[in-house]
Amino acid sequence: MKMFAIFGNPIKHSKSPIIHKLFAKQLNILQQYKKIYVPINKFNNIVNYFFKHGGFGANITIPFKKDAYDICDFLTERGIKSGVVNTLKIIENNKILGDNTDGIGLLKDLQKINFIHKNSNILLLGAGGAAKGIIYPLINFGCKITITNRTYKNSCNLLKHFNNIKHIDVLKIEDINNIINKKKINYDLIINATSSSIKGEIPNISSNIIHSNIFCYDLFYDSSITPFLKWCLHHGAKKISDGIGMLIEQAAYSFFLWHGIMPNTTLILKEFKKKYS
Ligand code: ATR
């Protein structure tokens, strides 16, 4: 039986084992998929041990996506472009191939729920690994992205990674708030890619950004509404979504990399919502 695992810290909350179990059942594939807790600074040892002892593929989550990128022998184009990876696969001669399926998974979900169009003007909150992983597919699709982050320097560093790509800019939170408060700009879609929801917090953005036509998406997923989406609703948003659709879509692209077959994600999302949320 092929062995898979998700590595992260924290990892208890991860829904990936459930999702991959549903995929395997849908497609009649026998596989094992576990959660593995990784102490900080032990990522390389633990992942290498897993692959040396029969591991076939892995998902990587917070905060190891950059470490995962660094251990890859080969990368897909999506992996190269994003600079962080969430999917690993063992290929010939025990080499590790890395891919990033977060961005394509997010784009697929946003399209399915009609939250995005080719010219969407997107405000991206956050400049960590999660933000980095989703930028390229959205730009490639035709969108314009403004990044804002609690720590301005981190968003400038992120911009450097994408320095040859048009349609991305960075603004300080104070500047964004100023522009929004003066009603000088309207965003079509706001994506929360910060890890603030994990701690029950909300990014410090002016509530004037919210209007009844803006789409609000939180990459985070929890069985109850996320603090960010609760805040959006409170300020008049009508169209909100958490990251469960993206979680399932990105998992499906990982599954495809490992098995060469794509699950029916619409059915899995229905089943997941019915049984697990
Ligand atoms: P991830 O891989 O989930 O992106 P990360 O690389 O640690 O994790 O990045 C976390 C992101 O969430 C960062 O953009 C962080 O902002 P800073 O660069 O200022 O650290 C952001 N973040 C975390 N907690 C936050 C909070 N309470 N309010 C606003 N932003 C927050």
Short mmCIF file of N, CA, C and O and ligand atoms in Angstrom, two decimals, residues 62-65 125-131 149-152 154-155 193-199 201-204, ligand 1:
data_model
loop_
_atom_site.label_atom_id
_atom_site.label_comp_id
_atom_site.label_asym_id
_atom_site.label_seq_id
_atom_site.Cartn_x
_atom_site.Cartn_y
_atom_site.Cartn_z
N ILE A 62 1.85 24.65 7.17
CA ILE A 62 2.50 25.65 8.03
C ILE A 62 3.46 25.00 9.01
O ILE A 62 3.07 24.03 9.64
N PRO A 63 4.65 25.47 9.26
CA PRO A 63 5.31 26.59 8.59
C PRO A 63 6.46 26.09 7.69
O PRO A 63 7.49 26.74 7.58
N PHE A 64 6.27 24.95 7.02
CA PHE A 64 7.41 24.28 6.39
C PHE A 64 7.43 24.33 4.85
O PHE A 64 8.20 23.61 4.23
N LYS A 65 6.58 25.17 4.24
CA LYS A 65 6.50 25.10 2.78
C LYS A 65 7.78 25.58 2.08
O LYS A 65 8.11 25.11 1.00
N LEU A 125 -4.36 40.02 1.73
CA LEU A 125 -3.88 40.31 3.08
C LEU A 125 -2.90 39.22 3.49
O LEU A 125 -3.26 38.04 3.50
N GLY A 126 -1.65 39.61 3.81
CA GLY A 126 -0.66 38.63 4.25
C GLY A 126 0.48 38.51 3.27
O GLY A 126 0.30 38.75 2.06
N ALA A 127 1.65 38.17 3.80
CA ALA A 127 2.83 38.06 2.93
C ALA A 127 3.71 36.89 3.36
O ALA A 127 4.91 36.90 3.18
N GLY A 128 3.08 35.87 3.92
CA GLY A 128 3.83 34.69 4.33
C GLY A 128 3.78 33.62 3.26
O GLY A 128 3.50 33.89 2.08
N GLY A 129 4.03 32.38 3.68
CA GLY A 129 4.08 31.26 2.74
C GLY A 129 2.75 31.06 2.03
O GLY A 129 2.72 30.74 0.83
N ALA A 130 1.65 31.25 2.74
CA ALA A 130 0.34 31.01 2.13
C ALA A 130 0.10 32.01 0.99
O ALA A 130 -0.37 31.63 -0.09
N ALA A 131 0.45 33.28 1.24
CA ALA A 131 0.27 34.31 0.22
C ALA A 131 1.16 34.01 -1.00
O ALA A 131 0.71 34.08 -2.15
N ASN A 149 0.28 43.95 4.27
CA ASN A 149 0.65 43.04 5.35
C ASN A 149 0.98 43.83 6.62
O ASN A 149 1.41 44.97 6.54
N ARG A 150 0.76 43.17 7.77
CA ARG A 150 1.06 43.81 9.06
C ARG A 150 2.49 44.36 9.08
O ARG A 150 2.73 45.48 9.47
N THR A 151 3.44 43.54 8.61
CA THR A 151 4.83 43.98 8.56
C THR A 151 5.18 44.32 7.11
O THR A 151 5.28 43.43 6.26
N TYR A 152 5.34 45.62 6.85
CA TYR A 152 5.53 46.09 5.48
C TYR A 152 6.75 45.44 4.82
O TYR A 152 6.70 45.04 3.64
N ASN A 154 7.99 42.56 5.14
CA ASN A 154 7.73 41.20 4.64
C ASN A 154 7.00 41.22 3.31
O ASN A 154 7.24 40.38 2.43
N SER A 155 6.12 42.23 3.12
CA SER A 155 5.44 42.29 1.82
C SER A 155 6.40 42.75 0.72
O SER A 155 6.32 42.31 -0.42
N ALA A 193 -4.97 35.87 3.52
CA ALA A 193 -3.95 34.81 3.51
C ALA A 193 -3.03 34.95 4.73
O ALA A 193 -1.93 34.44 4.74
N THR A 194 -3.52 35.67 5.74
CA THR A 194 -2.73 35.74 6.98
C THR A 194 -3.08 34.53 7.84
O THR A 194 -4.10 33.87 7.60
N SER A 195 -2.25 34.29 8.84
CA SER A 195 -2.57 33.19 9.75
C SER A 195 -3.32 33.72 10.98
O SER A 195 -3.40 33.05 12.00
N SER A 196 -3.87 34.94 10.87
CA SER A 196 -4.53 35.57 12.03
C SER A 196 -5.72 34.76 12.55
O SER A 196 -5.95 34.72 13.76
N SER A 197 -6.44 34.09 11.66
CA SER A 197 -7.63 33.34 12.09
C SER A 197 -7.28 32.23 13.07
O SER A 197 -8.09 31.89 13.92
N ILE A 198 -6.08 31.67 12.93
CA ILE A 198 -5.67 30.58 13.83
C ILE A 198 -5.72 31.04 15.28
O ILE A 198 -6.10 30.30 16.17
N LYS A 199 -5.36 32.33 15.47
CA LYS A 199 -5.36 32.86 16.85
C LYS A 199 -6.64 33.64 17.16
O LYS A 199 -6.70 34.36 18.15
N GLU A 201 -7.74 36.16 15.53
CA GLU A 201 -7.56 37.60 15.31
C GLU A 201 -7.97 37.99 13.88
O GLU A 201 -8.26 37.12 13.05
N ILE A 202 -7.97 39.32 13.65
CA ILE A 202 -8.38 39.84 12.33
C ILE A 202 -7.32 40.83 11.86
O ILE A 202 -6.85 41.64 12.67
N PRO A 203 -6.94 40.82 10.58
CA PRO A 203 -5.98 41.82 10.11
C PRO A 203 -6.53 43.23 10.31
O PRO A 203 -7.75 43.44 10.23
N ASN A 204 -5.62 44.16 10.52
CA ASN A 204 -6.01 45.51 10.91
C ASN A 204 -6.37 46.38 9.69
O ASN A 204 -5.72 47.38 9.42
P1 ATR B 1 1.82 31.07 6.35
O1 ATR B 1 2.68 29.98 5.81
O2 ATR B 1 0.49 30.60 6.89
O3 ATR B 1 1.64 32.22 5.41
P2 ATR B 1 3.71 32.66 7.77
O4 ATR B 1 4.69 32.51 6.67
O5 ATR B 1 4.16 32.61 9.19
O6 ATR B 1 2.57 31.58 7.66
O7 ATR B 1 2.93 34.06 7.52
C1 ATR B 1 1.88 34.47 8.32
C2 ATR B 1 1.27 35.73 7.72
O8 ATR B 1 0.13 36.11 8.52
C3 ATR B 1 2.19 36.92 7.72
O9 ATR B 1 1.87 37.74 6.63
C4 ATR B 1 1.84 37.60 9.06
O10 ATR B 1 2.16 38.95 9.11
P3 ATR B 1 3.65 39.45 9.51
O11 ATR B 1 4.47 39.38 8.24
O12 ATR B 1 3.46 40.80 10.01
O13 ATR B 1 4.14 38.49 10.56
C5 ATR B 1 0.35 37.43 9.04
N1 ATR B 1 -0.27 37.48 10.37
C6 ATR B 1 -0.19 36.57 11.36
N2 ATR B 1 -0.94 36.95 12.42
C7 ATR B 1 -1.51 38.14 12.09
C8 ATR B 1 -2.41 39.04 12.75
N3 ATR B 1 -2.86 38.80 13.97
N4 ATR B 1 -2.80 40.16 12.08
C9 ATR B 1 -2.35 40.40 10.83
N5 ATR B 1 -1.49 39.60 10.16
C10 ATR B 1 -1.09 38.48 10.77
#
